[in-house]
Coordinates of C-alpha atoms in Angstrom, one line a residue:
M1 CA -106.3 -8.4 -15.5
F2 CA -108.8 -7.6 -12.6
L3 CA -111.0 -5.6 -15.0
S4 CA -111.2 -8.3 -17.5
L5 CA -112.2 -10.7 -14.6
L6 CA -115.0 -8.5 -13.6
K7 CA -116.3 -8.2 -17.2
I8 CA -116.5 -11.9 -17.5
L9 CA -118.2 -12.2 -14.2
F10 CA -120.8 -9.7 -15.3
F11 CA -121.4 -11.4 -18.5
F12 CA -122.1 -14.8 -16.8
A13 CA -124.4 -12.9 -14.2
V14 CA -126.5 -11.5 -16.9
V15 CA -126.7 -14.8 -18.7
L16 CA -127.6 -16.5 -15.5
A17 CA -130.3 -13.9 -14.7
I18 CA -131.9 -14.2 -18.0
A19 CA -131.9 -17.9 -17.9
L20 CA -133.5 -18.0 -14.4
G21 CA -136.1 -15.4 -15.4
A22 CA -137.1 -17.5 -18.4
I23 CA -137.3 -20.7 -16.2
Q24 CA -139.4 -18.8 -13.8
L25 CA -141.8 -17.5 -16.2
S26 CA -142.1 -20.9 -18.0
E27 CA -142.9 -22.7 -14.6
T28 CA -145.3 -20.1 -13.3
G29 CA -147.1 -19.8 -16.7
Q30 CA -147.2 -16.0 -16.0
M31 CA -147.2 -13.6 -18.9
L32 CA -145.5 -10.4 -19.6
R33 CA -148.1 -7.6 -19.3
L34 CA -147.4 -4.2 -20.8
E35 CA -149.8 -1.2 -20.6
Y36 CA -149.6 1.7 -22.8
G37 CA -152.2 4.5 -23.5
G38 CA -154.9 2.3 -21.7
V39 CA -154.3 -0.8 -23.9
E40 CA -152.7 -3.8 -22.2
Y41 CA -150.4 -6.1 -24.0
V42 CA -150.0 -9.7 -22.9
L43 CA -146.8 -11.5 -24.0
T44 CA -145.6 -15.0 -23.5
P45 CA -142.0 -15.5 -22.6
I46 CA -141.1 -16.5 -26.1
Q47 CA -142.9 -13.6 -27.6
A48 CA -141.2 -11.2 -25.1
V49 CA -137.6 -12.5 -26.3
V50 CA -138.7 -11.9 -29.9
A51 CA -140.0 -8.5 -29.3
L52 CA -136.7 -7.5 -27.5
A53 CA -134.8 -8.7 -30.5
V54 CA -137.0 -6.8 -32.8
L55 CA -136.5 -3.7 -30.6
M56 CA -132.8 -3.9 -30.8
V57 CA -132.8 -4.1 -34.6
L58 CA -135.1 -1.2 -34.8
A59 CA -132.8 0.8 -32.6
W60 CA -129.7 -0.1 -34.8
V61 CA -131.7 1.0 -38.0
V62 CA -132.6 4.4 -36.3
F63 CA -129.2 5.0 -35.5
K64 CA -128.0 4.4 -39.1
L65 CA -130.7 6.7 -40.3
L66 CA -129.6 9.3 -38.0
G67 CA -126.0 9.1 -39.2
L68 CA -127.2 9.3 -42.7
G69 CA -129.4 12.1 -42.0
L70 CA -126.4 14.0 -40.4
A71 CA -124.3 13.3 -43.4
F72 CA -127.0 14.7 -45.7
L73 CA -127.1 17.7 -43.6
R74 CA -123.3 18.2 -43.8
F75 CA -123.6 17.7 -47.6
L76 CA -126.2 20.4 -47.8
A77 CA -123.7 22.6 -45.7
G78 CA -121.1 22.3 -48.4
D79 CA -119.1 19.1 -47.5
E80 CA -119.3 17.4 -50.8
T81 CA -117.7 14.2 -49.6
A82 CA -119.9 13.7 -46.4
I83 CA -122.2 11.2 -47.9
S84 CA -119.3 9.2 -49.6
R85 CA -117.2 9.1 -46.5
Y86 CA -120.5 7.8 -44.7
F87 CA -120.7 4.8 -47.1
D88 CA -116.8 4.4 -47.2
R89 CA -116.5 3.7 -43.4
S90 CA -117.1 0.0 -43.8
R91 CA -114.7 -0.1 -46.8
E92 CA -112.0 1.6 -44.7
R93 CA -112.6 -0.8 -41.9
R94 CA -111.9 -3.8 -44.2
G95 CA -108.9 -2.0 -45.7
F96 CA -107.3 -1.6 -42.4
E97 CA -107.9 -5.1 -41.6
A98 CA -106.2 -6.1 -44.6
L99 CA -103.3 -3.8 -44.0
G100 CA -102.8 -5.2 -40.4
E101 CA -103.0 -8.9 -41.6
G102 CA -100.5 -8.0 -44.3
M103 CA -98.0 -6.5 -41.8
L104 CA -98.2 -9.7 -39.6
A105 CA -97.7 -11.7 -42.8
V106 CA -94.5 -9.6 -43.6
A107 CA -93.3 -10.2 -40.0
S108 CA -93.9 -13.8 -40.2
G109 CA -92.1 -14.3 -43.6
E110 CA -95.1 -15.1 -45.6
G111 CA -94.4 -13.0 -48.7
K112 CA -97.1 -14.3 -51.0
L113 CA -99.8 -13.7 -48.4
A114 CA -98.5 -10.3 -47.6
L115 CA -98.6 -9.4 -51.3
D116 CA -102.2 -10.4 -51.4
K117 CA -103.1 -8.4 -48.3
A118 CA -101.2 -5.4 -49.6
A119 CA -103.0 -5.4 -52.9
K120 CA -106.4 -5.6 -51.0
A121 CA -105.5 -2.9 -48.7
A122 CA -104.4 -0.6 -51.6
R123 CA -107.7 -1.4 -53.4
L124 CA -109.7 -0.5 -50.2
L125 CA -107.8 2.3 -48.9
D126 CA -106.9 5.6 -50.4
K127 CA -103.5 5.8 -48.6
P128 CA -100.8 5.0 -51.1
H129 CA -97.9 6.3 -48.9
V130 CA -98.9 3.4 -46.5
T131 CA -99.9 0.6 -48.8
N132 CA -97.0 1.2 -51.0
V133 CA -94.6 0.6 -48.2
L134 CA -96.4 -2.7 -47.4
T135 CA -96.2 -3.6 -51.0
A136 CA -92.4 -3.0 -51.1
Q137 CA -91.8 -5.1 -47.9
A138 CA -94.0 -7.9 -48.9
A139 CA -92.3 -8.1 -52.3
E140 CA -88.9 -8.4 -50.5
A141 CA -90.2 -11.1 -48.3
A142 CA -91.5 -13.0 -51.3
G143 CA -88.1 -12.5 -53.1
D144 CA -89.5 -10.4 -56.1
S145 CA -86.8 -7.7 -56.2
G146 CA -88.3 -6.1 -59.3
K147 CA -91.6 -5.4 -57.7
A148 CA -89.9 -4.2 -54.6
E149 CA -87.7 -1.8 -56.7
A150 CA -90.8 -0.5 -58.5
A151 CA -92.6 0.1 -55.2
Y152 CA -89.6 1.9 -53.7
R153 CA -89.4 4.2 -56.7
T154 CA -93.1 5.0 -56.3
L155 CA -92.3 6.0 -52.6
L156 CA -89.8 8.6 -54.0
E157 CA -92.6 10.7 -55.3
D158 CA -94.1 11.4 -51.8
D159 CA -92.1 13.6 -49.5
R160 CA -93.4 11.6 -46.5
T161 CA -92.0 8.3 -47.8
R162 CA -88.9 9.6 -49.9
F163 CA -86.5 8.4 -47.1
V164 CA -88.0 5.1 -47.1
G165 CA -87.7 4.7 -50.7
I166 CA -84.1 5.8 -50.8
R167 CA -83.2 3.5 -47.9
G168 CA -84.9 0.6 -49.6
L169 CA -83.0 1.1 -53.0
M170 CA -79.8 1.5 -51.1
R171 CA -80.2 -1.8 -49.4
Q172 CA -80.9 -3.4 -52.8
R173 CA -77.8 -2.0 -54.3
L174 CA -75.8 -3.2 -51.4
E175 CA -77.2 -6.8 -51.9
S176 CA -76.4 -6.7 -55.6
G177 CA -72.8 -5.4 -54.9
D178 CA -73.3 -2.0 -56.6
T179 CA -71.4 0.0 -53.9
A180 CA -70.9 3.1 -56.0
T181 CA -74.7 3.6 -56.4
A182 CA -75.3 2.6 -52.9
L183 CA -72.9 5.4 -51.6
L184 CA -74.8 7.9 -53.6
L185 CA -78.2 6.7 -52.3
A186 CA -76.7 6.7 -48.7
Q187 CA -75.5 10.3 -48.9
K188 CA -79.0 11.4 -50.1
A189 CA -80.5 9.4 -47.2
Y190 CA -78.1 11.0 -44.7
A191 CA -79.0 14.4 -46.1
L192 CA -82.6 13.7 -45.3
K193 CA -82.1 12.3 -41.8
P194 CA -78.5 12.9 -40.5
R195 CA -79.3 11.3 -37.1
H196 CA -80.3 8.0 -38.4
K197 CA -77.8 5.5 -36.9
E198 CA -78.1 2.8 -39.6
I199 CA -77.5 5.2 -42.4
Q200 CA -74.6 6.8 -40.5
D201 CA -73.0 3.4 -40.1
T202 CA -73.8 2.3 -43.7
L203 CA -72.4 5.7 -45.2
L204 CA -69.2 5.4 -43.2
Q205 CA -68.5 1.9 -44.4
L206 CA -69.3 2.7 -48.0
E207 CA -67.0 5.9 -47.8
M208 CA -64.1 3.8 -46.5
R209 CA -64.8 1.0 -49.1
E210 CA -64.7 3.6 -51.9
G211 CA -61.7 5.5 -50.4
D212 CA -63.5 8.6 -49.5
W213 CA -61.5 9.3 -46.4
K214 CA -62.3 13.0 -46.2
G215 CA -66.1 12.3 -46.3
A216 CA -65.6 9.5 -43.6
R217 CA -63.8 12.0 -41.5
Q218 CA -66.5 14.5 -41.8
L219 CA -69.2 12.0 -40.8
L220 CA -67.3 11.1 -37.7
K221 CA -67.1 14.9 -36.8
D222 CA -71.0 15.2 -37.3
K223 CA -71.4 12.0 -35.1
R224 CA -69.2 13.5 -32.3
R225 CA -71.1 16.9 -32.6
Q226 CA -74.4 15.0 -32.2
G227 CA -73.2 13.4 -29.1
D228 CA -73.3 9.9 -30.6
M229 CA -69.4 9.1 -30.2
P230 CA -67.2 9.7 -27.2
Q231 CA -64.2 12.1 -27.6
D232 CA -61.5 9.5 -27.1
L233 CA -63.1 7.1 -29.7
H234 CA -63.6 10.0 -32.2
L235 CA -59.9 11.0 -31.8
R236 CA -58.7 7.5 -32.4
R237 CA -60.9 6.8 -35.5
D238 CA -60.3 10.1 -36.9
A239 CA -56.6 9.5 -36.6
V240 CA -56.9 6.2 -38.5
L241 CA -58.8 7.9 -41.3
A242 CA -56.3 10.7 -41.4
L243 CA -53.5 8.3 -41.6
K244 CA -55.0 6.5 -44.6
E245 CA -55.7 9.8 -46.4
A246 CA -52.1 10.8 -45.8
S247 CA -50.9 7.7 -47.4
E248 CA -52.9 8.2 -50.4
V249 CA -52.1 11.9 -50.7
L250 CA -48.4 10.9 -50.5
A251 CA -48.8 8.2 -53.2
A252 CA -50.4 11.0 -55.4
G253 CA -47.3 13.3 -54.9
N254 CA -48.6 15.9 -52.5
S255 CA -46.0 15.3 -49.8
I256 CA -46.9 18.7 -48.0
S257 CA -50.5 17.7 -47.4
A258 CA -49.5 14.1 -46.5
R259 CA -47.1 15.4 -43.8
E260 CA -49.6 17.6 -42.3
A261 CA -52.3 14.7 -42.2
A262 CA -49.6 12.3 -40.8
I263 CA -48.5 14.7 -37.9
S264 CA -52.0 15.3 -37.1
A265 CA -52.8 11.6 -36.8
A266 CA -49.8 11.0 -34.7
K267 CA -50.8 13.7 -32.3
A268 CA -54.3 12.4 -32.0
S269 CA -53.4 8.7 -31.4
P270 CA -49.8 8.2 -30.4
D271 CA -50.3 4.4 -30.1
L272 CA -51.1 4.3 -33.9
I273 CA -47.8 2.9 -35.1
P274 CA -48.2 3.6 -38.8
A275 CA -49.1 7.1 -38.2
S276 CA -46.1 7.8 -35.9
V277 CA -43.8 6.3 -38.4
L278 CA -45.1 8.3 -41.3
A279 CA -45.1 11.5 -39.1
A280 CA -41.4 10.9 -38.2
R281 CA -40.4 10.4 -41.7
S282 CA -42.3 13.5 -42.6
Y283 CA -40.2 15.4 -39.9
L284 CA -37.0 13.9 -41.4
E285 CA -37.9 15.2 -44.9
K286 CA -37.8 18.6 -43.3
Q287 CA -34.5 17.8 -41.5
D288 CA -36.4 18.1 -38.1
T289 CA -34.7 15.2 -36.3
R290 CA -35.6 16.4 -32.8
N291 CA -39.4 16.1 -33.6
A292 CA -38.9 12.8 -35.3
T293 CA -37.2 11.5 -32.3
R294 CA -39.8 12.8 -29.9
V295 CA -42.6 11.1 -31.9
L296 CA -41.0 7.8 -32.1
E297 CA -40.0 7.7 -28.6
K298 CA -43.5 8.6 -27.4
T299 CA -44.9 5.7 -29.6
W300 CA -42.3 3.3 -28.3
S301 CA -43.2 4.1 -24.6
V302 CA -46.9 3.1 -25.5
R303 CA -46.5 0.4 -28.0
P304 CA -43.0 -0.9 -29.1
H305 CA -42.9 -2.0 -32.7
P306 CA -40.1 -3.1 -35.2
D307 CA -41.3 -0.3 -37.7
V308 CA -40.8 2.3 -35.0
A309 CA -37.2 1.0 -34.5
A310 CA -36.5 1.0 -38.2
A311 CA -37.7 4.6 -38.5
Y312 CA -35.6 5.4 -35.5
A313 CA -32.4 4.1 -37.3
E314 CA -33.3 6.3 -40.3
I315 CA -32.6 9.4 -38.2
V316 CA -28.9 8.7 -38.5
P317 CA -28.5 6.2 -41.2
D318 CA -24.8 6.2 -41.5
E319 CA -23.6 5.6 -37.9
T320 CA -21.4 2.8 -36.6
P321 CA -22.8 -0.2 -34.8
A322 CA -21.5 1.1 -31.4
A323 CA -22.9 4.6 -32.0
R324 CA -26.2 3.2 -32.9
L325 CA -26.3 0.9 -29.8
T326 CA -25.7 4.1 -27.7
R327 CA -28.1 6.2 -29.4
F328 CA -30.9 3.4 -29.2
E329 CA -30.4 3.2 -25.4
R330 CA -32.6 6.3 -25.0
L331 CA -35.3 4.5 -27.2
I332 CA -35.1 1.2 -25.3
A333 CA -35.1 3.1 -21.9
K334 CA -38.9 4.3 -22.7
N335 CA -40.0 0.9 -22.3
P336 CA -37.2 -1.4 -21.1
S337 CA -39.3 -4.3 -19.9
S338 CA -41.2 -5.1 -23.1
E339 CA -40.2 -8.1 -25.2
E340 CA -39.6 -5.9 -28.3
S341 CA -37.1 -3.8 -26.4
R342 CA -35.1 -6.8 -25.2
L343 CA -35.1 -8.3 -28.9
L344 CA -34.0 -4.8 -30.3
K345 CA -31.3 -4.5 -27.9
A346 CA -29.9 -8.1 -28.6
E347 CA -30.0 -7.3 -32.3
L348 CA -28.0 -4.1 -31.8
L349 CA -25.4 -6.1 -29.6
L350 CA -25.3 -8.6 -32.3
A351 CA -24.3 -6.0 -35.0
A352 CA -21.7 -4.7 -32.5
E353 CA -20.4 -8.2 -32.3
D354 CA -21.0 -8.3 -28.5
F355 CA -22.3 -11.8 -28.3
P356 CA -22.2 -12.4 -24.5
G357 CA -24.1 -9.0 -24.3
A358 CA -26.7 -10.2 -26.8
R359 CA -27.2 -13.3 -24.9
R360 CA -27.7 -11.5 -21.7
A361 CA -30.0 -9.1 -23.4
L362 CA -32.1 -11.9 -24.9
G363 CA -32.5 -13.6 -21.5
D364 CA -34.8 -16.6 -21.5
L365 CA -37.0 -15.5 -24.4
A366 CA -35.7 -18.3 -26.6
E367 CA -37.1 -20.8 -24.1
A368 CA -40.1 -19.0 -22.5
H369 CA -41.3 -17.5 -25.8
P370 CA -39.6 -19.2 -28.9
T371 CA -40.4 -17.4 -32.1
V372 CA -38.6 -17.2 -35.3
R373 CA -37.0 -14.0 -34.2
T374 CA -35.7 -15.1 -30.8
L375 CA -34.6 -18.5 -32.1
S376 CA -32.6 -16.8 -35.0
I377 CA -31.1 -14.3 -32.7
M378 CA -30.0 -17.3 -30.4
A379 CA -28.5 -19.2 -33.4
A380 CA -26.6 -16.0 -34.4
V381 CA -25.3 -15.7 -30.8
E382 CA -24.2 -19.3 -30.8
R383 CA -22.4 -19.0 -34.0
G384 CA -20.7 -15.7 -33.0
E385 CA -19.5 -17.4 -29.9
G386 CA -18.0 -20.2 -31.8
A387 CA -20.4 -23.0 -31.0
D388 CA -20.5 -26.2 -33.0
D389 CA -22.6 -26.3 -36.2
S390 CA -25.0 -28.8 -34.7
V391 CA -25.9 -26.3 -32.0
V392 CA -26.6 -23.6 -34.5
R393 CA -28.6 -26.1 -36.5
G394 CA -30.6 -27.1 -33.6
W395 CA -31.7 -23.5 -33.0
L396 CA -32.5 -22.8 -36.7
A397 CA -34.4 -26.1 -37.0
K398 CA -36.7 -25.0 -34.1
A399 CA -37.2 -21.5 -35.8
L400 CA -38.6 -23.3 -38.8
T401 CA -41.5 -24.6 -36.9
A402 CA -41.7 -21.7 -34.3
S403 CA -44.2 -18.8 -34.3
R404 CA -43.5 -15.8 -36.3
G405 CA -44.3 -13.6 -33.3
P406 CA -46.6 -10.7 -33.3
Q407 CA -48.4 -9.7 -36.4
W408 CA -51.2 -7.5 -37.6
V409 CA -54.2 -9.6 -36.5
C410 CA -57.9 -8.7 -36.7
D411 CA -59.7 -8.8 -33.4
N412 CA -62.9 -9.7 -35.0
C413 CA -62.2 -12.6 -37.4
H414 CA -58.5 -13.3 -36.4
N415 CA -57.4 -12.7 -40.0
V416 CA -53.7 -12.1 -40.3
M417 CA -52.5 -9.2 -42.6
A418 CA -49.0 -8.5 -43.8
E419 CA -49.4 -4.7 -43.3
W420 CA -51.7 -2.4 -41.2
A421 CA -54.8 -1.1 -42.9
P422 CA -57.8 0.7 -41.5
V423 CA -60.2 -1.9 -42.7
C424 CA -59.7 -5.7 -42.4
D425 CA -59.7 -7.2 -45.9
S426 CA -61.6 -10.3 -44.6
C427 CA -64.6 -9.1 -42.5
N428 CA -64.4 -5.3 -43.4
G429 CA -64.1 -4.3 -39.7
F430 CA -63.0 -0.8 -39.2
D431 CA -59.8 -0.3 -36.8
T432 CA -59.8 -3.9 -35.7
L433 CA -56.1 -4.7 -36.5
T434 CA -53.9 -5.2 -33.4
W435 CA -50.2 -5.9 -33.3
R436 CA -50.1 -9.3 -31.3
E437 CA -49.3 -12.8 -31.8
P438 CA -52.2 -14.7 -33.7
D439 CA -54.0 -17.5 -32.0
T440 CA -52.9 -20.1 -34.5
R441 CA -49.3 -20.4 -35.2
R442 CA -48.1 -20.5 -38.8
S443 CA -47.9 -23.8 -40.7
A444 CA -45.0 -25.8 -40.5
P445 CA -42.5 -25.9 -43.5
A446 CA -42.7 -28.6 -46.1
S447 CA -41.4 -32.0 -45.3
G448 CA -37.6 -32.7 -45.9
V449 CA -36.5 -29.3 -44.7
S450 CA -34.1 -29.1 -41.6
G451 CA -32.6 -26.2 -39.6
A452 CA -29.6 -26.6 -42.0
E453 CA -31.4 -24.7 -44.6
M454 CA -31.0 -21.5 -42.6
L455 CA -27.4 -22.0 -41.7
P456 CA -25.7 -20.4 -44.8
L457 CA -27.6 -17.2 -44.1
L458 CA -25.5 -16.9 -40.9
V459 CA -22.2 -18.7 -41.7
G460 CA -22.0 -19.1 -45.5
A461 CA -22.2 -22.5 -47.5
P462 CA -20.8 -25.5 -45.5
K463 CA -18.1 -27.8 -46.8
P464 CA -19.2 -31.0 -48.3
E465 CA -17.5 -33.1 -45.8
A466 CA -18.9 -31.2 -42.9
V467 CA -22.4 -32.2 -43.7
V468 CA -24.0 -34.2 -40.9
A469 CA -27.3 -35.4 -40.1
A470 CA -29.4 -32.7 -38.3
P471 CA -31.1 -33.7 -34.9
E472 CA -34.6 -34.8 -34.9
V473 CA -37.0 -31.9 -34.8
A474 CA -40.7 -32.0 -34.5
G475 CA -40.7 -35.9 -35.1
A476 CA -38.8 -35.8 -38.5
S477 CA -36.1 -38.2 -38.9
A478 CA -32.4 -37.4 -39.8
D479 CA -32.5 -39.4 -43.1
A480 CA -35.5 -37.4 -44.3
T481 CA -34.1 -34.0 -43.5
T482 CA -30.3 -34.1 -44.5
P483 CA -28.6 -35.5 -47.5
K484 CA -26.2 -38.4 -47.4
P485 CA -22.5 -37.8 -47.4
D486 CA -21.9 -39.9 -50.5
A487 CA -24.4 -38.0 -52.4
V488 CA -22.6 -34.7 -51.4
V489 CA -19.0 -35.7 -52.5
D490 CA -20.1 -37.1 -55.8
A491 CA -18.5 -34.8 -58.4
K492 CA -20.7 -35.8 -61.2
P493 CA -24.1 -34.3 -61.1
V494 CA -26.9 -36.4 -60.8
E495 CA -30.2 -35.5 -62.4
E496 CA -32.7 -34.9 -59.7
P497 CA -36.5 -34.4 -59.7
E498 CA -37.6 -30.7 -59.3
P499 CA -37.3 -29.8 -55.5
A500 CA -40.1 -28.5 -53.5
K501 CA -40.4 -24.8 -52.8
V502 CA -39.5 -23.7 -49.2
E503 CA -39.3 -20.4 -47.4
I504 CA -36.1 -19.0 -46.3
A505 CA -35.0 -15.5 -45.1
D506 CA -33.2 -13.4 -47.7
V507 CA -31.1 -11.3 -45.5
A508 CA -27.4 -10.5 -45.1
P509 CA -25.5 -12.8 -42.9
G510 CA -25.7 -11.9 -39.2
M511 CA -29.1 -10.3 -39.6
V512 CA -32.2 -11.4 -37.9
P513 CA -35.0 -12.3 -40.6
R514 CA -38.4 -10.6 -40.2
E515 CA -41.7 -11.4 -41.7
E516 CA -41.3 -9.6 -45.1
D517 CA -37.6 -11.2 -45.6
Y518 CA -39.0 -14.7 -46.3
V519 CA -38.9 -15.7 -50.0
A520 CA -39.6 -19.0 -51.7
V521 CA -36.8 -20.9 -53.1
A522 CA -36.1 -24.5 -54.3
S523 CA -35.4 -26.9 -51.5
G524 CA -31.7 -27.4 -50.8
A525 CA -30.7 -24.5 -53.0
A526 CA -29.2 -22.5 -50.0
T527 CA -27.1 -25.5 -48.9
R528 CA -25.8 -26.8 -52.2
P529 CA -22.2 -27.9 -51.3
R530 CA -18.9 -26.5 -53.0
P531 CA -16.0 -28.9 -53.2
V532 CA -12.9 -28.1 -51.2
E533 CA -9.5 -29.6 -51.2
D534 CA -8.8 -29.6 -47.5
I535 CA -10.7 -30.7 -44.4
S536 CA -9.9 -28.7 -41.3
E537 CA -11.5 -27.6 -38.2
P538 CA -14.1 -24.7 -39.0
V539 CA -13.1 -21.3 -37.7
P540 CA -16.1 -19.0 -36.6
V541 CA -16.4 -15.9 -38.7
R542 CA -18.2 -12.6 -38.2
P543 CA -22.0 -13.2 -38.8
D544 CA -22.3 -9.7 -40.2
V545 CA -19.8 -10.2 -42.9
E546 CA -20.4 -12.4 -45.8
P547 CA -17.7 -15.0 -46.8
P548 CA -15.5 -14.2 -49.9
A549 CA -16.9 -15.6 -53.0
N550 CA -13.7 -17.6 -53.8
G551 CA -13.1 -19.0 -50.3
S552 CA -14.8 -21.1 -47.7
W553 CA -15.8 -20.3 -44.1
T554 CA -13.0 -22.5 -42.7
G555 CA -10.5 -19.5 -42.5
K556 CA -8.2 -20.9 -45.2
A557 CA -7.0 -18.4 -47.7
P558 CA -7.7 -19.4 -51.4
G559 CA -5.1 -21.6 -52.8
Q560 CA -3.8 -22.9 -49.5
G561 CA -3.3 -26.7 -49.4

């Protein structure tokens, strides 16, 4: 900055000195006198300026002639291109100017101008490895994919630009959706430059998209060896890929390799729930219940999950409810304060018909964190303790509009997936699924559906005379949610319009529905009444036992009057 200021000041000082000198000479009328070889030359101020300009031109011509003479001498010395290079200097200068202007045009998005400058640079410069790159980029900026592909293919012929050509073709294939060809090009580019970050990430994504889990694991190992990935992150991602590889190997029938991969994934990342479950089942296939128990208990201590509890139940599949409750106490003790542990204990106590214990285990979860699962457990507890049907219906009606609880949710795009996967099917994010409650709750059921639709799942079909209007839930009126008694007792069937489809849980009576248990059925199909002969006070039945097919849930034996 300071140097530039000095240059400007110096320029103005010279101009000022020349102007003052010219004014002084013109005012005094003095002449410029030059004496050489005894001859005196007298020049007026104007003649002096003209003579100075001529002298400068002569100096420039002399320097050019000296350069030409030196080039001629180099030519005589054996340099055959010395004279041609001397005359090409101006051409190269104009070529580099066109090259620079083309690069600026590409950066500013002016594709057509960039193509013109690239063609001019290619004509003036003998540097195809540079001008072809500019041509390819200019064609991409102009939207001419055919010309860009031709330029990239030309770059493949030069070792200096082969990587650029492969990378450009790979990007074109990705834009066109040809992932198989893009994967082959990415592998070639990675072989040329294994430390290129963009190629590493692109190759990893393509290998996962094409199901090449072994290649993806090798790439992660290379990144770890190069120091581009922390050790803990490498272990986690390698465990995710090993789990997916084990799942596909198991589906192909190679159970031995699948077991080894699953066990390796569970050891590398204990909080990876699907890996722990698959590893535990692999141990169970070898009758190794001790290691299966150890793996599941370790995972439960880190991150409780219903799938872990289901795999823990498979260790002793034929035990009684009381024995299962006793055995599960060890699992629950690994993380007793978590909500999943409390829900699991409540379900086990329900199966053992200890309804007061199930209420104590559930605590205030039904009010503090109402979900389909907590509210359904509360309804089962109320039914098991002999509460009125309206109380049970109230809990079940709340469950219909409540959140379904934790699910596999993508941390990037918040997409909800039914099962765990290493890659989100919405945003293609790698290892972004987390077991948590989604930000947006599931949509409410169709209008005209009340909590009574879930009642037969716990207590069997209600009697026609016992059908009452359900309490208002979420602003819905009782008339819109329950059938009229007159319509129920009518023995003659009345032709009705096709009912709407609703979701109900297809589970055994007394069991708590999960996400995968919901099926679509016709509205009111689960509560279609059966005529009975007597009306008596309903008697509670065991929630884990289905009512007899030829009887009702009133406790009356068939045929009693």
